[in-house]
Tab-separated table of C-alpha atoms and ligand atoms in Angstrom:
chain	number	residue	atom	x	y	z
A	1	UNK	CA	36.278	14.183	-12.024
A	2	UNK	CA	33.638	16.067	-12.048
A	3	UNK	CA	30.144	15.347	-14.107
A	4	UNK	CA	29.493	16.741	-16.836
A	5	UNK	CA	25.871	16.411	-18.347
A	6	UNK	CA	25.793	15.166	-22.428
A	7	UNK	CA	23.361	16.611	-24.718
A	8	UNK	CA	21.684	13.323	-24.816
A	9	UNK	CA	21.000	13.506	-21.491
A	10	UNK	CA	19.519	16.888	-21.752
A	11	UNK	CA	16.890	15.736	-24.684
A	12	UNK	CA	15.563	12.760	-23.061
A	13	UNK	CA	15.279	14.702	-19.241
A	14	UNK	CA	13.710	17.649	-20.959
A	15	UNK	CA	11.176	14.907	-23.469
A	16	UNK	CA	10.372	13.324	-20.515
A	17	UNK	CA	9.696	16.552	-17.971
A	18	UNK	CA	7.664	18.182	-21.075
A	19	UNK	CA	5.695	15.256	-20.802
A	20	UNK	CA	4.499	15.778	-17.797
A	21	UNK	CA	4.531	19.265	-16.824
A	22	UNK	CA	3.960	21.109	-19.926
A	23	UNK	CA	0.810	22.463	-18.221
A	24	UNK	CA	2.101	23.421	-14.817
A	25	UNK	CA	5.454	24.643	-16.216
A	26	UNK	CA	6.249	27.250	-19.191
A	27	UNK	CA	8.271	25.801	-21.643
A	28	UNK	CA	11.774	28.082	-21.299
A	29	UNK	CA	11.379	27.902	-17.590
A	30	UNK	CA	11.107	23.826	-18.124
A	31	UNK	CA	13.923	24.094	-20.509
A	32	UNK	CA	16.667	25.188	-17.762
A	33	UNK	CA	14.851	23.021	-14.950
A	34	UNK	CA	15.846	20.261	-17.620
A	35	UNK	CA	19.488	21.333	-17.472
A	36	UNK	CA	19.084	21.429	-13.546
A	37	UNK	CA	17.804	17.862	-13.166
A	38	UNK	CA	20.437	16.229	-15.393
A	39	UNK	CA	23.303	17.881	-13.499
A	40	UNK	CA	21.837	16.829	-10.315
A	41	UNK	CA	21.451	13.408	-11.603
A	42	UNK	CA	24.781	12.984	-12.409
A	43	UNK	CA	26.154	14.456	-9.050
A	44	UNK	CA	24.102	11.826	-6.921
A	45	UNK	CA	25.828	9.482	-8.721
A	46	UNK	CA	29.393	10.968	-8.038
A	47	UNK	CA	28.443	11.626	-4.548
A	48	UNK	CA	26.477	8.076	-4.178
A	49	UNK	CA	23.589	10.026	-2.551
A	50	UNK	CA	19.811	9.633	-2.186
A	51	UNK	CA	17.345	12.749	-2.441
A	52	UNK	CA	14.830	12.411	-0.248
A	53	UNK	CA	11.638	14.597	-1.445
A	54	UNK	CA	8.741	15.817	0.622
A	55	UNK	CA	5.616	16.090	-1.108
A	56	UNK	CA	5.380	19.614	-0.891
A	57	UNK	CA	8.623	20.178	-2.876
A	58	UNK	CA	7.752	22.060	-6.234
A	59	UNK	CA	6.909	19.514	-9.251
A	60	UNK	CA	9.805	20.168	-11.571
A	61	UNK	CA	11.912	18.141	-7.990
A	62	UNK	CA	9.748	16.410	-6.937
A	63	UNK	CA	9.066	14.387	-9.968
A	64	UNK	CA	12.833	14.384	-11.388
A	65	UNK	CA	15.470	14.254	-8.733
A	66	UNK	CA	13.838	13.004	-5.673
A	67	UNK	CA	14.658	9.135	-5.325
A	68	UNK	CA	11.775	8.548	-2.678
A	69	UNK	CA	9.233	10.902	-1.789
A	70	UNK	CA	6.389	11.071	0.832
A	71	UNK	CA	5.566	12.419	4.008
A	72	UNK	CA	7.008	13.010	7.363
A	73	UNK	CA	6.416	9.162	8.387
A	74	UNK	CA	7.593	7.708	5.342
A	75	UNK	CA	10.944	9.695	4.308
A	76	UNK	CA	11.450	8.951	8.120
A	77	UNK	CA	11.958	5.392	7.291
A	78	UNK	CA	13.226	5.748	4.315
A	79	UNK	CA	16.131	7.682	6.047
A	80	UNK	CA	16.668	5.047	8.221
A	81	UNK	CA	17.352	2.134	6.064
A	82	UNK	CA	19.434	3.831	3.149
A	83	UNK	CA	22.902	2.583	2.663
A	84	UNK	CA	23.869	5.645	0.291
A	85	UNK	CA	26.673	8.038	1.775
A	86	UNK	CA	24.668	10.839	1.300
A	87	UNK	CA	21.131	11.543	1.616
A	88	UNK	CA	19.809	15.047	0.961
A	89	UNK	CA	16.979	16.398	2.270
A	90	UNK	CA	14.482	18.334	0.035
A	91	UNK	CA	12.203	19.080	3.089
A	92	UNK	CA	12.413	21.743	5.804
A	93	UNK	CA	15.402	21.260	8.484
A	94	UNK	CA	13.663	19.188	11.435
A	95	UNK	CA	13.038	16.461	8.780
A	96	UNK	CA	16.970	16.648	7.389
A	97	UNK	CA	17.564	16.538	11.324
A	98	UNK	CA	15.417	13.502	11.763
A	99	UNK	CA	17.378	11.481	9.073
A	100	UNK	CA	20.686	12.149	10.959
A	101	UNK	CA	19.397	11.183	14.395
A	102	UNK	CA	18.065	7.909	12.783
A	103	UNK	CA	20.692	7.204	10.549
A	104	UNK	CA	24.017	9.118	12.173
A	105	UNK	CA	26.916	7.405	9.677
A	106	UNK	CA	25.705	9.217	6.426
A	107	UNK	CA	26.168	12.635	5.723
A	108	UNK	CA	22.901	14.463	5.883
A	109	UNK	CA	22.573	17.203	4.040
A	110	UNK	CA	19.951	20.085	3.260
A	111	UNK	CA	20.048	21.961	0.460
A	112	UNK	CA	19.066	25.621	2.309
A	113	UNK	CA	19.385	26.846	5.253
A	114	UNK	CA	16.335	29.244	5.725
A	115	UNK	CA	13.730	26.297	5.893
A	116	UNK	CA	12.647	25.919	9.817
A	117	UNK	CA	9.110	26.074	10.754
A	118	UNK	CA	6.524	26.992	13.083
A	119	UNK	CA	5.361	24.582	14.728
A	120	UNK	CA	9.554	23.430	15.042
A	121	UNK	CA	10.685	26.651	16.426
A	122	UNK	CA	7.622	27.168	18.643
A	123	UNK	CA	9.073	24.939	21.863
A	124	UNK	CA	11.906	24.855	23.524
A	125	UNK	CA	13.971	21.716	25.068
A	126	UNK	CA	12.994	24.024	28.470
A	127	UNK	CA	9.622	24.243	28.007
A	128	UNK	CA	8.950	20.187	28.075
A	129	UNK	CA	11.053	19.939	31.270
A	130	UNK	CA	8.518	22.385	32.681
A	131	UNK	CA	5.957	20.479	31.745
A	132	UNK	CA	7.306	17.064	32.664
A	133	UNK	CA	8.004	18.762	36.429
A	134	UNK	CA	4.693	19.797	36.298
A	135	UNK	CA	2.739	16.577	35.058
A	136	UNK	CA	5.048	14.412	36.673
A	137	UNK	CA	5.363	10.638	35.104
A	138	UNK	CA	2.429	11.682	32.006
A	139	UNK	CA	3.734	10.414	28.653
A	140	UNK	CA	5.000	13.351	26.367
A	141	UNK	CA	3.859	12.772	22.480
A	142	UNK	CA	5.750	15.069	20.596
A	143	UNK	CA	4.741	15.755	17.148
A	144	UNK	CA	7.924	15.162	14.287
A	145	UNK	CA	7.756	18.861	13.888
A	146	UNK	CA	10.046	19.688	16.415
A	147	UNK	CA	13.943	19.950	16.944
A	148	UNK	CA	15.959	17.054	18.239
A	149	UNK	CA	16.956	18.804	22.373
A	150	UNK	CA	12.660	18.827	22.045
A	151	UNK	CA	12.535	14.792	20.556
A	152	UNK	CA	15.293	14.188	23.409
A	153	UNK	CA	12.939	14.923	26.343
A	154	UNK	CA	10.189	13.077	24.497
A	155	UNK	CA	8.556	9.813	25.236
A	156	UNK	CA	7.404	8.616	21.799
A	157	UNK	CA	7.375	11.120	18.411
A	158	UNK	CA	4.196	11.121	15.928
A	159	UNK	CA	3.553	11.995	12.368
A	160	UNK	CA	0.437	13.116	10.872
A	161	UNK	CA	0.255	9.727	9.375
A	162	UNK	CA	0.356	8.215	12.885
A	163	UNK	CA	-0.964	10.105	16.032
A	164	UNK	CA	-3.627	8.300	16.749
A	165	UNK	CA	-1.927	5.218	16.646
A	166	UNK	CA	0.776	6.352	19.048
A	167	UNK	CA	-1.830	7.575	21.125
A	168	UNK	CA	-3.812	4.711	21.589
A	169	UNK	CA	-0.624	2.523	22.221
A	170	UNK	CA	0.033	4.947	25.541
A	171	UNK	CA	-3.164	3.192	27.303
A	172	UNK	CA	-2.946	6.272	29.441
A	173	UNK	CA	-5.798	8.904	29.629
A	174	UNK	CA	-3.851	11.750	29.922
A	175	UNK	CA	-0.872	12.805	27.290
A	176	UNK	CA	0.983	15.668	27.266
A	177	UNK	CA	0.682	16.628	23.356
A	178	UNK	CA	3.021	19.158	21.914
A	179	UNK	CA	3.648	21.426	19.894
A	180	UNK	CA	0.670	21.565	17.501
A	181	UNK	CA	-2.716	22.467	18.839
A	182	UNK	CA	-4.912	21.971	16.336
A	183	UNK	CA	-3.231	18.436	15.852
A	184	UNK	CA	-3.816	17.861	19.000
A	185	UNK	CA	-7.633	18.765	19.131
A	186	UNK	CA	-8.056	17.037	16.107
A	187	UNK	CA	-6.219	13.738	17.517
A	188	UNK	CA	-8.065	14.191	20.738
A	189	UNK	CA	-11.464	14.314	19.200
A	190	UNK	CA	-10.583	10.396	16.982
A	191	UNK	CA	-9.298	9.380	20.719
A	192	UNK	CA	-12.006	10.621	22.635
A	193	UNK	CA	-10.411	12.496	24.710
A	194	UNK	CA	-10.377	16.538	25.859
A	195	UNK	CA	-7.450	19.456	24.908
A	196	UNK	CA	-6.754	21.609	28.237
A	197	UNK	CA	-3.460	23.452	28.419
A	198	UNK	CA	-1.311	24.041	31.347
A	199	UNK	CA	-1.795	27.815	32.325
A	200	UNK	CA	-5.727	27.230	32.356
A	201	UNK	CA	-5.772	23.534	34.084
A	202	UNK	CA	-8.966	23.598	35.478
A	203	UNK	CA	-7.460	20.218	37.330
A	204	UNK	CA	-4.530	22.509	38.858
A	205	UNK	CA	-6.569	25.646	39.138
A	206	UNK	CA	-9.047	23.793	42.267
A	207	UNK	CA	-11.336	21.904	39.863
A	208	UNK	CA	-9.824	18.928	41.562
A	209	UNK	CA	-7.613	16.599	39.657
A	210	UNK	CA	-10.803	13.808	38.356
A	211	UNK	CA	-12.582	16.908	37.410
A	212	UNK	CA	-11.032	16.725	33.675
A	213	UNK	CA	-10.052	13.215	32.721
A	214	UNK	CA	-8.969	11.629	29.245
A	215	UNK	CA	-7.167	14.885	28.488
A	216	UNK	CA	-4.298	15.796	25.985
A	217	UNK	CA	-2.029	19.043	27.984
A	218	UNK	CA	-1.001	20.515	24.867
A	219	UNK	CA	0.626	23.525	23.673
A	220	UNK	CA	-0.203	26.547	21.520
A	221	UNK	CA	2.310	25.968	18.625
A	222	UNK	CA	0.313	26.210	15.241
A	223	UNK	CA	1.333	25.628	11.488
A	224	UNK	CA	1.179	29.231	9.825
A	225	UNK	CA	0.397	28.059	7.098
A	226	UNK	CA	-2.480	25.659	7.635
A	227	UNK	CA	-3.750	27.524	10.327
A	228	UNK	CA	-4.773	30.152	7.712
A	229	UNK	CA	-7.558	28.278	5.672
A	230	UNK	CA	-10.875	28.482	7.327
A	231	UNK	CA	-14.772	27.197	7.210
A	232	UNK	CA	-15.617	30.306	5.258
A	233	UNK	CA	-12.773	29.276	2.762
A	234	UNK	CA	-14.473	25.435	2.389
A	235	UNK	CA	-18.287	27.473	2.171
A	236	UNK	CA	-17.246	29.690	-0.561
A	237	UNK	CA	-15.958	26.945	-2.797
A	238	UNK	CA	-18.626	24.574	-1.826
A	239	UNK	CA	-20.655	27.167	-3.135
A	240	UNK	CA	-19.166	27.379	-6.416
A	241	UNK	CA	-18.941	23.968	-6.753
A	242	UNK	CA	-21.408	21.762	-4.935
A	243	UNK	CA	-19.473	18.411	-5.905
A	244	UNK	CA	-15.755	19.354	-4.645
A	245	UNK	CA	-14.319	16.941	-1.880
A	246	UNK	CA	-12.536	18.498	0.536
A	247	UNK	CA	-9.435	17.290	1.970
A	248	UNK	CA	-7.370	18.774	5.074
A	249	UNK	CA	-4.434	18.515	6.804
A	250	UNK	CA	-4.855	17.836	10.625
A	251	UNK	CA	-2.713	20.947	11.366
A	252	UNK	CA	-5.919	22.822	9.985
A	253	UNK	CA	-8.194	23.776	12.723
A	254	UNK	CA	-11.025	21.405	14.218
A	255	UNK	CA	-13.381	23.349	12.536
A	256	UNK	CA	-11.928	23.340	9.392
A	257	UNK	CA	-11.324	19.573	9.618
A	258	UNK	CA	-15.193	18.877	10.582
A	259	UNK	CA	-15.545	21.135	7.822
A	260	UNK	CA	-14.052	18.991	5.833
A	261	UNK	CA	-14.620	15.344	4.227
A	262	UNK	CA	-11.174	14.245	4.953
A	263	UNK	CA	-8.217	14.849	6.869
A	264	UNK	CA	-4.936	13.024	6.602
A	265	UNK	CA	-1.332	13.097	6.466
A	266	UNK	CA	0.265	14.879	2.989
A	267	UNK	CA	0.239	11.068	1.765
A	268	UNK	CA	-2.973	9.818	3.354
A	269	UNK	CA	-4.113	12.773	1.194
A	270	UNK	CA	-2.415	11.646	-2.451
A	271	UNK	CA	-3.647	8.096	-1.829
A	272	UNK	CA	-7.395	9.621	-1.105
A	273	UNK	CA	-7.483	11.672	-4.395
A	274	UNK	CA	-6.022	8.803	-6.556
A	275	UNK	CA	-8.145	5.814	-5.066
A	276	UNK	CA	-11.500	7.687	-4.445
A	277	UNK	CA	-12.916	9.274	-7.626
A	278	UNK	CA	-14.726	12.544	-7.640
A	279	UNK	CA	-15.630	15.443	-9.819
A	280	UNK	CA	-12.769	17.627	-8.172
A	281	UNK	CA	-10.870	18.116	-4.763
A	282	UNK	CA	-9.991	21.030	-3.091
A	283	UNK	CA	-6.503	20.462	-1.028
A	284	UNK	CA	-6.564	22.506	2.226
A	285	UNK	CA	-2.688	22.029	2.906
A	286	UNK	CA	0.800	23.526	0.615
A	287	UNK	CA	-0.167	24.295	-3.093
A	288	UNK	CA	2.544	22.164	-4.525
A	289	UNK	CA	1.419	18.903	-3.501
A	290	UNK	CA	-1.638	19.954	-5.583
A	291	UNK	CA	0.827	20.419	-8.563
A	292	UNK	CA	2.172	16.915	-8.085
A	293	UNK	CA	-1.124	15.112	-8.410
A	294	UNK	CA	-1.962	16.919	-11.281
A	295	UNK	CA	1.255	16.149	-12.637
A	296	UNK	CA	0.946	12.555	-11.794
A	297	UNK	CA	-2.637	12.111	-12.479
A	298	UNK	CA	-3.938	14.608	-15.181
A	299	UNK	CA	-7.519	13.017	-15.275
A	300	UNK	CA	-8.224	14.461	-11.603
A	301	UNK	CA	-9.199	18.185	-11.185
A	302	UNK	CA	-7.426	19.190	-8.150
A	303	UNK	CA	-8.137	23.208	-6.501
A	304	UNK	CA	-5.613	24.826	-4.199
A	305	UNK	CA	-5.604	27.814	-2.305
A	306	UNK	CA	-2.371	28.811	-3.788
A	307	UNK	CA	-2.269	32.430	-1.789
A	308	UNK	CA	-1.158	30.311	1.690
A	309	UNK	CA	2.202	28.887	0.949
A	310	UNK	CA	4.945	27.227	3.314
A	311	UNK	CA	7.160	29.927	3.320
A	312	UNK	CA	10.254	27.329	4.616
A	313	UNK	CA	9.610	24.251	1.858
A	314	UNK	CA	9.828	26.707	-0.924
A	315	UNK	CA	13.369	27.847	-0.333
A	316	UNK	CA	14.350	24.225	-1.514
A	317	UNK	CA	15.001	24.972	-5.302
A	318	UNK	CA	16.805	22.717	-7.715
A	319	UNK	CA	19.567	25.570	-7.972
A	320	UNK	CA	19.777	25.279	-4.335
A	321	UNK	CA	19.721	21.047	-4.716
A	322	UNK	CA	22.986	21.156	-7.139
A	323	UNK	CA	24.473	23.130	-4.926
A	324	UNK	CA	24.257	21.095	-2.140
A	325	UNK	CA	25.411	17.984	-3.882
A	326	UNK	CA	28.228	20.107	-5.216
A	327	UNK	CA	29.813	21.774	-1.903
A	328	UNK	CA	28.494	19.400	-0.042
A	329	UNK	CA	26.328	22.015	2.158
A	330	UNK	CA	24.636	22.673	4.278
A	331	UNK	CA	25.151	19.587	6.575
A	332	UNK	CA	22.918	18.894	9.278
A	333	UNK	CA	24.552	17.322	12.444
A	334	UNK	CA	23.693	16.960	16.121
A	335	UNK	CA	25.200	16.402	19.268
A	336	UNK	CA	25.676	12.690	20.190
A	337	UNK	CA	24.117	13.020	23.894
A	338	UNK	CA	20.603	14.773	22.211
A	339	UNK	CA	20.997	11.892	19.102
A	340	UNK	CA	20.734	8.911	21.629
A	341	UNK	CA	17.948	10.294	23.214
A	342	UNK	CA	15.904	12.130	20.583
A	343	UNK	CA	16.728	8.666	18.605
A	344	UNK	CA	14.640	6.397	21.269
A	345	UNK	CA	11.892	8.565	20.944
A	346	UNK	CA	11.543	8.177	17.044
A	347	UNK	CA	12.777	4.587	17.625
A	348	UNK	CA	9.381	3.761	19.709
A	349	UNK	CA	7.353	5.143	17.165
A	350	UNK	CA	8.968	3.659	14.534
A	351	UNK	CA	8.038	0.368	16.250
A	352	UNK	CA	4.242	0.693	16.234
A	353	UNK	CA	4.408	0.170	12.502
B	401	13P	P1	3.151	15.259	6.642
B	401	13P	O1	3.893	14.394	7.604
B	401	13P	O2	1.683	14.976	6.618
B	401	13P	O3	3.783	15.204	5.298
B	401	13P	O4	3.228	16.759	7.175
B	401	13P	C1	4.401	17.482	7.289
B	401	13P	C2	4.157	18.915	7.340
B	401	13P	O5	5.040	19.686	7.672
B	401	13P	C3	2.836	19.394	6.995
B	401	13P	O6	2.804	20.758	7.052
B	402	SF4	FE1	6.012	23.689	9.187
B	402	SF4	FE2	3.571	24.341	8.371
B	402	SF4	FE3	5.590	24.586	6.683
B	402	SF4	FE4	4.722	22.142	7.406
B	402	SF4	S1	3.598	23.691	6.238
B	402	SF4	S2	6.850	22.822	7.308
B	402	SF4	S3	4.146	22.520	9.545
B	402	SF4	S4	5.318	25.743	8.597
């Protein structure tokens, strides 16, 4: 049978979203997000699924339907312990992939299937082969953001929330760090270590291999969104206001992240705004996770730079959400020999805790 949502329902849903988000949200758009959230509601429970939320999914989600939300690291384990059937996956597609290579017996699904991104789609399975021939028997870190034939030639994964941990558990001085760049500077520079990349190894190029030591190889995949906000950005708002704290993403640049007074994971960065108390923050990373602290916490004044959006996690509506649950679409799935090994290399990282 299918569900049908009661006008009961509807009040308390819409009571309880107008609570919250009457200042992010106008009222008649709130109104039919209302309608949205109860439908979804009731479809989990026909479908006996979980909604998994990033926290860069738009508020009106992210603080209705989403049964656990978080970052990369922690919807990660999430996925891997949930006994529901079906777990959808308000996120962009290498996370939805993630969950099914971690936890293969549910049916993963993602609610569109236009949300890739750029640091994903910047490396190819064949590129880390290269690299491997060329570095023979150096660890490979690969960075979650990436696709699952990329995780399969990996050694261990890392989030944002973890690099440095991962890192330091290698007790190697030289990594090969992909995809991200400016993760990887900004990783090597907590690890004390050096960013060279392969087609300008000064090691391979007759500096002589001790030349260069402690080095990350890395790769020159970037975020497009993050890699957008600058120093000048951080002056100019310094300038208008002296007192903001500034908060980045490590997929910003190194300078942007010196720039900065903190850089963390999307969670490392909630937890920082809602246990450290200042006048106001400015969050260099997607403008709806500013939303959500807002939402969550009205007492902190929270600035975005709401002109640089993530043009993949905003194709992951609520309309989109029901629709999922309701054709059961678009389901994620990958091949069983890329699973077992893209699994071992989440598995390890998994393990560091
Ligand atoms: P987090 O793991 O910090 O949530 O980052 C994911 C991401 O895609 C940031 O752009
Ligand atoms: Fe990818 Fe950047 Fe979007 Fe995160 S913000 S999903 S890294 S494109």
């Amino acid at each position: 049978m299918q569900p049908t949502a009661t006008t009961a329902n509807y009040e308390s849903t819409y009571k309880r979203m107008h609570q919250m988000l009457a200042k992010l949200v106008p009222d008649f758009e709130l109104r039919e997000k209302a309608r949205l959230v109860v439908e979804i509601n009731e479809w989990k429970r026909e479908r006996n699924a979980i909604i998994l939320g990033h926290n860069y999914m738009e508020p009106a989600l992210y603080h209705t339907v989403a049964d656990f939300t978080g970052d990369s690291l922690e919807l990660c384990r999430k996925a891997a312990t949930t006994d529901a059937d079906v777990i959808v996956f308000c996120g962009v597609e290498f996370m939805a992939e993630t969950a099914k290579i971690i936890n293969p017996t549910r049916k993963v699904l993602i609610p569109s299937n236009r949300a890739g991104c750029s640091l994903a789609q910047s490396i190819k399975a064949e590129d880390v082969r290269r690299l491997k021939a060329r570095y023979p028997g150096v660890p490979v870190v690969t960075y979650i953001n990436s696709y699952a034939d990329v995780k399969a030639e990996t050694d261990i994964c890392c989030t944002s929330g973890n690099a440095v941990k991962v890192v330091e558990s290698l007790d190697t001085d030289t990594v090969i760090f992909i995809p991200d760049e400016y993760l990887a500077q900004n990783v090597a520079r907590e690890t004390g270590k050096h960013v060279i990349f392969p087609e300008t190894d000064p090691r391979k190029m007759g500096g002589g291999e001790t030349a260069i030591d402690k080095v990350f190889i890395s790769w020159h995949g970037k975020c497009e969104v993050h890699e957008k906000f600058t120093v000048d950005d951080i002056s100019r708002v310094r300038q208008q206001f002296p007192d903001v704290v500034v908060l980045a993403h490590p997929e910003c640049s190194p300078e942007v992240t010196a720039a900065s007074d903190f850089s963390g994971s999307t969670s490392a960065m909630i937890k920082y705004v809602e246990n450290v108390k200042a006048p106001r923050y400015l969050l260099l990373t997607e403008c709806a996770m500013g939303d959500n602290i807002i939402a969550a916490h009205p007492d902190r004044e929270v600035l975005r730079l709401c002109s640089i959006r993530c043009p993949h996690m905003k194709q992951i509506t609520l309309e989109d959400t029901l629709a999922a649950l309701k054709e059961l679409k678009y389901e994620v799935d990958v091949p069983e020999e890329i699973r077992l090994r893209a699994k071992a290399s989440i598995d390890r990282m998994l393990a560091i805790g």
